[in-house]
XYZ file of C-alpha atoms in Angstrom:
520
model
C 11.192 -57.425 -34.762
C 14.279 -54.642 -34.143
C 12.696 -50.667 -34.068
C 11.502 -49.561 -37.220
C 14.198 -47.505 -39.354
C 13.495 -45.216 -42.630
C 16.587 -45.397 -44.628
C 17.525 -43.424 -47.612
C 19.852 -45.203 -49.793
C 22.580 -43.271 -52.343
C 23.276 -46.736 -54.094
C 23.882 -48.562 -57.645
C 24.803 -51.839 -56.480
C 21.816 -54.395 -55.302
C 24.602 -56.071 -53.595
C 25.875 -53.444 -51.858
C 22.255 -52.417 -50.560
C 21.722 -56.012 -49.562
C 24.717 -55.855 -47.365
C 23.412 -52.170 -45.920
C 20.297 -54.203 -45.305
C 21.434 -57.327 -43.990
C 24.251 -55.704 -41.035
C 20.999 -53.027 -39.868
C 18.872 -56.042 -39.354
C 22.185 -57.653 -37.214
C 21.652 -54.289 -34.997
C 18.357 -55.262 -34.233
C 16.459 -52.460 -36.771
C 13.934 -53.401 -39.194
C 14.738 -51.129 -42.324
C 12.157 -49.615 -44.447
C 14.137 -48.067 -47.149
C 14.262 -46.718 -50.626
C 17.371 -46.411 -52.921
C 17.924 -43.690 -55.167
C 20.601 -42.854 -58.146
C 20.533 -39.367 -59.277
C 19.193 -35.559 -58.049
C 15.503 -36.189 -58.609
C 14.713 -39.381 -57.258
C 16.338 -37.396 -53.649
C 14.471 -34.593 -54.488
C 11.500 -36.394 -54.329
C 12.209 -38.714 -51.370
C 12.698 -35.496 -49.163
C 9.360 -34.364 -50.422
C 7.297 -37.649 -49.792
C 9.028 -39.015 -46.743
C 11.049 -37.897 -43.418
C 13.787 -39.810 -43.114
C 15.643 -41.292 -40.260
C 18.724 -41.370 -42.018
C 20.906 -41.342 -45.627
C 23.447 -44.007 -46.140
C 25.834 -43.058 -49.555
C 27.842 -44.377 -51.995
C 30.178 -42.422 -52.817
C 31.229 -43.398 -56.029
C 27.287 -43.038 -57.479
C 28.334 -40.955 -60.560
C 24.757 -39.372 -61.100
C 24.464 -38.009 -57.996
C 27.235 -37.087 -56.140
C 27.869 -36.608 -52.214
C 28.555 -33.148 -51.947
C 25.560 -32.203 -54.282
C 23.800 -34.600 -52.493
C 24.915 -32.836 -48.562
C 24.343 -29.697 -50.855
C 20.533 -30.102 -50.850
C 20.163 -31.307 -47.072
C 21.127 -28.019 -46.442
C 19.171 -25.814 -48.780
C 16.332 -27.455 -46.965
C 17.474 -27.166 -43.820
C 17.230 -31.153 -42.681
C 19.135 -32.344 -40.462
C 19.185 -36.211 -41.085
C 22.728 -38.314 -39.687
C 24.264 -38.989 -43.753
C 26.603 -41.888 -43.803
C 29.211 -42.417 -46.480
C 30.471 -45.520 -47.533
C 33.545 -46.256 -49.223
C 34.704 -48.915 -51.692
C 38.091 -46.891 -51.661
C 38.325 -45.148 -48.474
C 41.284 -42.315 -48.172
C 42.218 -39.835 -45.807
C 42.240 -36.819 -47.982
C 38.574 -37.651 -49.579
C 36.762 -38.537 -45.864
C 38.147 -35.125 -44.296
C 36.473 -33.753 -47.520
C 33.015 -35.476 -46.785
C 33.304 -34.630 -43.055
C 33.609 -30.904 -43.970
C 30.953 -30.765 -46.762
C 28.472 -32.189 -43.876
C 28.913 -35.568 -43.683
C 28.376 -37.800 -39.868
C 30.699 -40.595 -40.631
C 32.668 -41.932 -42.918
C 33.494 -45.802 -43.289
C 35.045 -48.075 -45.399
C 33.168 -50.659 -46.967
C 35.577 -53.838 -45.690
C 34.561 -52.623 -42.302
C 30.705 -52.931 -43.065
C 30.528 -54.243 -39.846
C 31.075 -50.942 -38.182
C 28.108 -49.731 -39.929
C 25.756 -50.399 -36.535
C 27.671 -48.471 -33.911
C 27.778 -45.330 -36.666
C 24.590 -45.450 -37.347
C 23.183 -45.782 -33.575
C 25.818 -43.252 -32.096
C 24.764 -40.868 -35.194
C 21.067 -41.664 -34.243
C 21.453 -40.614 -30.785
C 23.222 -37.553 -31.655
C 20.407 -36.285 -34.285
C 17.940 -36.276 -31.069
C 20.082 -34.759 -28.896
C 20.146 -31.907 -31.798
C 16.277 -32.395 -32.679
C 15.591 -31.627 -28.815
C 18.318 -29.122 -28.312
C 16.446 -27.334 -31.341
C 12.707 -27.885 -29.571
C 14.267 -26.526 -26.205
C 15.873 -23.310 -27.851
C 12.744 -22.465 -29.833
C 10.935 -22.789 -27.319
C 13.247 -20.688 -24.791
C 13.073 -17.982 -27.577
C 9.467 -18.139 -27.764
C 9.640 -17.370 -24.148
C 11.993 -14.801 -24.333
C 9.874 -12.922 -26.524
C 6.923 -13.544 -24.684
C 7.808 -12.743 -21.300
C 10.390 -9.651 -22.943
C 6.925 -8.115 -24.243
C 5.437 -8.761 -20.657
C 7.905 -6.967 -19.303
C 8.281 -4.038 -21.277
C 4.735 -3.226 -21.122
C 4.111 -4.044 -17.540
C 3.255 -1.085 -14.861
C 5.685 -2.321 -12.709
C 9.494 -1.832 -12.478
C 11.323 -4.675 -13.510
C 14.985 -5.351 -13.128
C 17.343 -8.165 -13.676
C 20.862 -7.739 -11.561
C 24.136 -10.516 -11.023
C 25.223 -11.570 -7.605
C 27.092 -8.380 -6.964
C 24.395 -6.196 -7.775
C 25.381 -5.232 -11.349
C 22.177 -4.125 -13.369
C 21.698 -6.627 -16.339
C 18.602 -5.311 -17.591
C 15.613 -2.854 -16.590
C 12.452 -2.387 -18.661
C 10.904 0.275 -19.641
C 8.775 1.497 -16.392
C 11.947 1.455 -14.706
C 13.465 3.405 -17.392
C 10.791 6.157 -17.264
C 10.188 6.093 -13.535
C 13.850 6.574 -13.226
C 14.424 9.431 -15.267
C 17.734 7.843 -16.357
C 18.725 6.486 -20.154
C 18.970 2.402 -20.555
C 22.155 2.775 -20.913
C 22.978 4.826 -17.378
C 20.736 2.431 -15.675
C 22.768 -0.824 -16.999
C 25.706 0.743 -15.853
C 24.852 1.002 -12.432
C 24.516 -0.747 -9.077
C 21.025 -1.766 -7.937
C 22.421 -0.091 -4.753
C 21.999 2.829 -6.715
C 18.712 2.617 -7.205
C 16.835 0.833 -4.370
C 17.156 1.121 -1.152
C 16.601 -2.387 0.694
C 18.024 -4.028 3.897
C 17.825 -7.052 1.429
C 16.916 -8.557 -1.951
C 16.871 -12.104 -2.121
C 18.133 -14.877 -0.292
C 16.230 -18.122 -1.776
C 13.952 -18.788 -5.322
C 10.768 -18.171 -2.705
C 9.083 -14.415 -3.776
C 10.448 -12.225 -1.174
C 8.127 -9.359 -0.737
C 9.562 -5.779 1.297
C 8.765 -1.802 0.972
C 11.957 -0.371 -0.325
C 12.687 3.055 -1.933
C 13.503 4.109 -5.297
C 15.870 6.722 -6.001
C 15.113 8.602 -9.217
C 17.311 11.006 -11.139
C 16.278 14.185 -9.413
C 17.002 12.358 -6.086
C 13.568 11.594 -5.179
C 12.745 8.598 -3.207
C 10.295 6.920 -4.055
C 7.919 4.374 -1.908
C 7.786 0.946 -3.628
C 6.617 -2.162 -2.875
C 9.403 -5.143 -3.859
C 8.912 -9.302 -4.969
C 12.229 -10.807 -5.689
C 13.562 -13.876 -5.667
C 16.835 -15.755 -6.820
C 17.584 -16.616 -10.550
C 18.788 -20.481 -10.638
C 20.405 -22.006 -13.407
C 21.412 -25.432 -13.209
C 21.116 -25.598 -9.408
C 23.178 -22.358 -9.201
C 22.325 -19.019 -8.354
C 22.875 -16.516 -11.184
C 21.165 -13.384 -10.509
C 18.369 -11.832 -8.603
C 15.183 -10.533 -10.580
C 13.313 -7.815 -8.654
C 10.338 -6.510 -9.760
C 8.676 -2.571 -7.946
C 5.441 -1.467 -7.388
C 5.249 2.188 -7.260
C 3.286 2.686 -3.921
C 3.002 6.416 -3.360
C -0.469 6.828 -3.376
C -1.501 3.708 -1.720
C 1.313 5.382 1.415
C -0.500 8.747 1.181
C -4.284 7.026 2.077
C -2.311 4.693 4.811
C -1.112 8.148 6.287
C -4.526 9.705 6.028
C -6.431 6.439 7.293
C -3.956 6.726 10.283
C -4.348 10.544 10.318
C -8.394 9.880 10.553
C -7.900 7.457 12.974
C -6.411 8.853 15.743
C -8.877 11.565 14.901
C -11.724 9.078 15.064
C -9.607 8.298 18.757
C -8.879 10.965 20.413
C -12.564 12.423 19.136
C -14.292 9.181 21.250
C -12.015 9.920 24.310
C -13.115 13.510 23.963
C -17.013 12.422 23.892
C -16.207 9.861 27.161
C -14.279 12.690 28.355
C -16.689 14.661 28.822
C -19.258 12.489 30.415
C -16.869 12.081 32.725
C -15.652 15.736 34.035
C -19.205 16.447 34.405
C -19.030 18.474 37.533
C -15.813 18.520 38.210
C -14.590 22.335 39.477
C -12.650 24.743 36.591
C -8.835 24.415 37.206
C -9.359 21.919 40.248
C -5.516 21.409 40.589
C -5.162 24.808 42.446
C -6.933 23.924 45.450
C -6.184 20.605 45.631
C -2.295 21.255 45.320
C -3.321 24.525 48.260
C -4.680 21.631 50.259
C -2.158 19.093 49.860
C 0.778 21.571 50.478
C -1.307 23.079 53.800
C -2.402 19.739 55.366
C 1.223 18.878 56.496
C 1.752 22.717 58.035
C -1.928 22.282 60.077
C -0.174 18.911 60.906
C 2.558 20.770 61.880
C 0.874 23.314 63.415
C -1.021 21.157 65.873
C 1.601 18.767 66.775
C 3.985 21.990 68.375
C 1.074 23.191 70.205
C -0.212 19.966 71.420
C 2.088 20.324 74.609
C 0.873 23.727 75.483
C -2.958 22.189 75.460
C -2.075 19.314 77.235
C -0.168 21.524 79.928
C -3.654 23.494 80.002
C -5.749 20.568 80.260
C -3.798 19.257 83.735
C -3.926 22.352 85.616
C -7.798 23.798 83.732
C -9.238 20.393 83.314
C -10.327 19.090 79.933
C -12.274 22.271 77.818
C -14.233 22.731 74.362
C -12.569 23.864 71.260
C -14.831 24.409 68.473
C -17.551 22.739 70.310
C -15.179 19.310 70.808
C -13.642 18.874 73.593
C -9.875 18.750 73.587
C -9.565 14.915 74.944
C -11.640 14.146 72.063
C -10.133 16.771 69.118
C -6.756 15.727 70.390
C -7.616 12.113 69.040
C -9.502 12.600 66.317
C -7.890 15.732 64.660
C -4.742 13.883 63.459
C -6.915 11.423 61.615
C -9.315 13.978 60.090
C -5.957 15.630 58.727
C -4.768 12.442 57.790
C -8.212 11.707 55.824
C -8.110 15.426 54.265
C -4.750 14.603 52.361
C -5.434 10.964 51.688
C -8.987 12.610 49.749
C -7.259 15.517 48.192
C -4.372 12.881 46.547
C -7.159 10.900 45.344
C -8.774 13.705 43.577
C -5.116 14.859 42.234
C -4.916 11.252 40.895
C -8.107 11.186 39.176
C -7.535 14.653 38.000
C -4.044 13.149 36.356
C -6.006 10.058 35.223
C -8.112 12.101 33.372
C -5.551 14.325 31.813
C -3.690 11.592 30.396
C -6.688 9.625 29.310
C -7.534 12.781 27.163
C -3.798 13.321 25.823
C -3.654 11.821 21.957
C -1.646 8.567 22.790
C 0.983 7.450 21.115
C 0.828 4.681 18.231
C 3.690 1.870 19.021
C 2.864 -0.926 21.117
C 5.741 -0.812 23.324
C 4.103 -0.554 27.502
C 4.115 -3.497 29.419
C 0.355 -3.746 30.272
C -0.845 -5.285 33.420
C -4.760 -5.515 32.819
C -5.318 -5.877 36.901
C -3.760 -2.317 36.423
C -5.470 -0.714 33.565
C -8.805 -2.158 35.219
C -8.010 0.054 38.446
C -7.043 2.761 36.593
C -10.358 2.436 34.489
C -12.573 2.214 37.564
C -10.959 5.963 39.094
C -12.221 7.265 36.619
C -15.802 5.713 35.823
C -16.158 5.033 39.727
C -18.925 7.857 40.382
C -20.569 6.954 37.192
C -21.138 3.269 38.655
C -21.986 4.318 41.800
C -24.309 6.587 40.723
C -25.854 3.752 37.994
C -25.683 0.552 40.628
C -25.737 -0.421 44.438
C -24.698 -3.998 43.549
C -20.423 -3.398 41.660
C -17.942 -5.937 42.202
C -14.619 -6.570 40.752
C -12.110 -9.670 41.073
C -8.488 -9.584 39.681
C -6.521 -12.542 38.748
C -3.304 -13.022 40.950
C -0.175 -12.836 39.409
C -1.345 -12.314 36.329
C 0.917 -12.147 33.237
C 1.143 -9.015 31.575
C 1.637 -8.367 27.626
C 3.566 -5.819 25.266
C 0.778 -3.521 23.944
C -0.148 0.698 24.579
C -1.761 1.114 27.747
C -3.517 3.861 27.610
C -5.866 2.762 25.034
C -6.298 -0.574 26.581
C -7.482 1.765 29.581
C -10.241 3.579 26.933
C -11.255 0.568 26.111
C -11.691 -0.644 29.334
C -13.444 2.762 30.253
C -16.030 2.562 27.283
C -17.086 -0.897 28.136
C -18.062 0.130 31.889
C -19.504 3.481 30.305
C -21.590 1.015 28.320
C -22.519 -1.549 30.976
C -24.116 1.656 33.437
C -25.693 2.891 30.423
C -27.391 -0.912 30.041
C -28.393 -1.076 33.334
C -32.163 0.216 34.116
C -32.194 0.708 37.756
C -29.393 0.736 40.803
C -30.645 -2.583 41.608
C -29.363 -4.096 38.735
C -25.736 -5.596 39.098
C -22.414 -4.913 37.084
C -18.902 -7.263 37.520
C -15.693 -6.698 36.088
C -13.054 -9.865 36.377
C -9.707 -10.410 34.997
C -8.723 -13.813 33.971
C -5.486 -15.804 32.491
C -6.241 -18.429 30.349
C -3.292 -21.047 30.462
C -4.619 -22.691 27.748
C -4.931 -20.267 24.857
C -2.115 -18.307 26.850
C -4.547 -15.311 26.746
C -5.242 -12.696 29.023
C -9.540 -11.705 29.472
C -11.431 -8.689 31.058
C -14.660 -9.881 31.722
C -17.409 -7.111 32.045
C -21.404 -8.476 33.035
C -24.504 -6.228 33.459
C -28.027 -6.949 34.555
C -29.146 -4.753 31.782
C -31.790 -4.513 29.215
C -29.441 -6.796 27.105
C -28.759 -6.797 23.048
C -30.305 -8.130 20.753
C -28.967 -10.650 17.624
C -29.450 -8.700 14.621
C -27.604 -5.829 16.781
C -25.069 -7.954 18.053
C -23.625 -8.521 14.315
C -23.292 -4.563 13.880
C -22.310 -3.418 16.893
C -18.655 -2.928 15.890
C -19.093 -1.311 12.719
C -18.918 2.401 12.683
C -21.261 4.884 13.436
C -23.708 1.808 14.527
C -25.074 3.026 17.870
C -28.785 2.622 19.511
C -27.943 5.694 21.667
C -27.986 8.506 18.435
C -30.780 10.346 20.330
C -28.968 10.544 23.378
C -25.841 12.017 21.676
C -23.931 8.394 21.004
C -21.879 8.585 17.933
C -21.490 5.141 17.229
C -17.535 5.205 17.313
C -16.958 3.835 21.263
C -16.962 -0.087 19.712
C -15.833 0.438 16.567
C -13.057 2.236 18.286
C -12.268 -0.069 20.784
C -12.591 -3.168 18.470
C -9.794 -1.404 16.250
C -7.480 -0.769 19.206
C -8.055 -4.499 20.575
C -7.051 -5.805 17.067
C -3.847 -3.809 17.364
C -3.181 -6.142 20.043
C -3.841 -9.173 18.309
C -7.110 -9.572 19.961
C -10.800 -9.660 19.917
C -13.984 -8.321 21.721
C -16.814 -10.760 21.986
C -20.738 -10.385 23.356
C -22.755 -12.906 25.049
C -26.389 -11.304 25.720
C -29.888 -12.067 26.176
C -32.313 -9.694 25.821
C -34.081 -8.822 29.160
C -30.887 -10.598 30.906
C -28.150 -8.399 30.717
C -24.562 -8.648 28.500
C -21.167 -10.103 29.004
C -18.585 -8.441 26.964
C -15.397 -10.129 26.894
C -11.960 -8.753 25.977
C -8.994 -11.279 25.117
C -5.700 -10.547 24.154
C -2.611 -13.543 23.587
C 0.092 -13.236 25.480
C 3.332 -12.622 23.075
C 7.166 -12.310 22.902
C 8.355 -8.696 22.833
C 9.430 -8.777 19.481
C 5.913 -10.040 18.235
C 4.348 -6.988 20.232
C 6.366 -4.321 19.259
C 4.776 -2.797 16.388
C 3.321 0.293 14.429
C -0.071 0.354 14.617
């Protein structure tokens, strides 16, 4: 059995049908048909049945072929219609080709009946599914046209070169420009982007978006290539208007370097505690006066020692001379090498209490930032332990990142482990270490202290959190420092037992440059 075929049959002759029959079953179909003679029996075969397709005489007086095409199209079928003639001319099939007929054959070439009606066949579903496909296209078109006219966002539709193709109507009002001026520009009139698109992926970027007045507007872009047929055709590109959402990033930021240089302010002053009103002015009088004493003594060391041969050795400020001569140039020598200290700890803390900048752009040696750390906090731990030690990794790597707030954090994590600590006897160490494996660079700080305990642990970093509010802590010192080690890519971790004391570790990867350099 051949494919089952519904054939409508314009016919008079039994014979004639039988032959229609007999060279369909020869192509392998199995023909369920009807045959009809005049303008109602087709009338009612259209309304019962869907046919595959009409096959015509066209010499059926009562119902001829163009009345007969006639009707198709009222209805609007589309069915392959076959015309077969006893006495086939040239003038009459260009006739029935134009009133809407597929073929046209001559009834001594019956035989060619099967290729017509198969090639006729094939080309009614090409046109069924062409029709399916551009209903449904137009369906989408009208869906996704509504979408876009009533969506928040700007959406635009440009060619290759950058020519505007279409723009809804957010674009239109965010603008300030008519369709029409808007079609007739460039998109490089209207955003500005390093780039649009470069592949079908969603291709997200900030951009601006220059409005009528000249404004620029912040916006936040997806676009991505337009592909017909394997081809790029155009670039669709649709804005998010992000003004707002930049003005809280600028006052988050604003409120965070408040937040920062408000903690280095607070450790800041723990920290000068004691420390003399305008202390540069002596120390600079002492460390501009120490090399004139120097000076002073060596020209009139000659004239003592001349005094000493011919007088014998004698007391100057209760030392005698043998012995001053010795030990003055070292006591001299120990005067400047104290007063530079104090000038460097003085410039420590003046820089550690200068608002930092924001990019990540020092190469940061933590061996360095550690020593730099411990100037400052070292009479805090002396005064809070007998038992300090500190070992630094050799040659280890350093990182891209800001230095000086690696150094507060550093500084509020030994503030914190000499606050844990209950009595001097109680031990705090500080290590560096490089670990090759994560390619990661760690500060490790331990105490002996009271310790932490879990449910403390898990809020330790959040802001404001602090065990210390009695004792003036605000709570910001971890938070702080857990938001500036994140800006390095890092991470803060506790280990702590209550009763035992706490290690805090700090880890930050090792990166490229270009990975490190970064707003923050």
């Amino acid at each position: 059995m051949g494919d089952s075929l519904r054939v409508l049959i314009i016919e008079k002759s039994d014979k004639n049908v039988s032959s229609i029959i007999k060279e369909l079953k020869k192509g392998k179909y199995n023909p369920i048909y009807e045959r009809i003679n005049n303008f109602k029996e087709l009338k009612a075969a259209l309304d019962w049945q869907i046919w595959d397709i009409i096959i015509a005489d066209d010499n059926v007086e009562s119902l001829e072929v163009e009345a007969a095409l006639n009707i198709l199209k009222e209805r609007d079928i589309d069915i392959p219609f076959l015309i077969i003639s006893d006495n086939p001319d040239e003038e009459s099939a260009v006739s029935a080709i134009k009133a809407g007929s597929h073929d046209y054959i001559a009834r001594k070439n019956i035989s060619k009946l099967i290729f017509s009606v198969r090639g006729e066949l094939e080309r009614a579903k090409e046109r069924k599914e062409r029709r399916i496909a551009e209903e449904e296209l137009r369906k989408s078109e009208e869906k996704y046209r509504v979408l876009a006219e009533t969506a928040r966002e700007i959406i635009i539709i440009i060619d290759l070169d950058g020519k505007i193709n279409y723009v809804n109507r957010t674009g239109v009002v965010v603008g300030g420009f008519s369709e029409e001026e808007i079609l007739s520009m460039n998109i490089a009139d209207l955003l500005l982007a390093k780039r649009i698109a470069e592949s079908q992926e969603f291709y997200l970027y900030e951009a601006e978006f220059i409005n009528k007045s000249g404004e620029h507007i912040p916006v936040e872009v997806n676009s991505s290539l337009i592909d017909e047929g394997n081809k790029p055709s155009g670039i669709l590109i649709v804005a998010r208007d992000i003004t707002e959402k930049k003005r809280a990033e600028k006052q988050a930021k604003l409120q965070q370097e408040q937040l920062f240089q408000a903690d280095k302010m607070a450790s800041l002053g723990t920290l000068v505690a004691g420390v003399a009103h305008e202390i540069n002015n002596p120390i600079s009088s002492i460390i501009l006066n120490v090399p004139i004493l120097q000076k002073i003594w060596e020209s009139i060391i000659p004239i003592l020692d001349e005094h000493c041969k011919t007088k014998g050795d004698f007391y100057i400020g209760n030392m005698k001379y043998s012995a001053l001569q010795e030990r003055l140039p070292m006591l001299l020598s120990d005067i400047m090498a104290g007063a530079k200290r104090v000038k460097t700890i003085v410039n420590d803390l003046k820089d550690f209490s200068r608002q930092a900048p924001s990019q990540l752009t020092d190469i940061v040696d933590i061996n360095v930032s550690l020593k730099k750390s411990l100037r400052l906090v070292g009479n805090l731990i002396k005064k809070s332990t007998r038992y300090f030690s500190v070992n630094y990794f050799e040659s280890i790597p350093t990182f891209i990142g800001n230095s000086q707030r690696i150094e507060q954090v550093i500084v509020n994590l030994l503030v914190n482990a000499c606050e844990a600590i209950q009595n001097i006897n109680q031990a705090i160490q500080a290590s560096t270490i490089y670990d090759k494996i994560s390619n990661c660079v760690l500060l490790e700080i331990k105490d002996e202290g009271i310790g932490i305990s879990p449910d403390v642990i898990q809020r330790i970093k959040d802001p404001f959190f602090t065990t210390k509010r009695d004792y003036g802590g605000t709570g910001l010192g971890l938070s702080i420092s857990d938001k500036i080690v994140k800006d390095h890519s890092g991470e803060i971790s506790f280990i702590s037992t209550q009763g035992q004391g706490t290690t805090v570790r700090l880890t930050i990867p090792i990166k490229s440059n270009a990975e490190n350099i970064i707003e923050v």
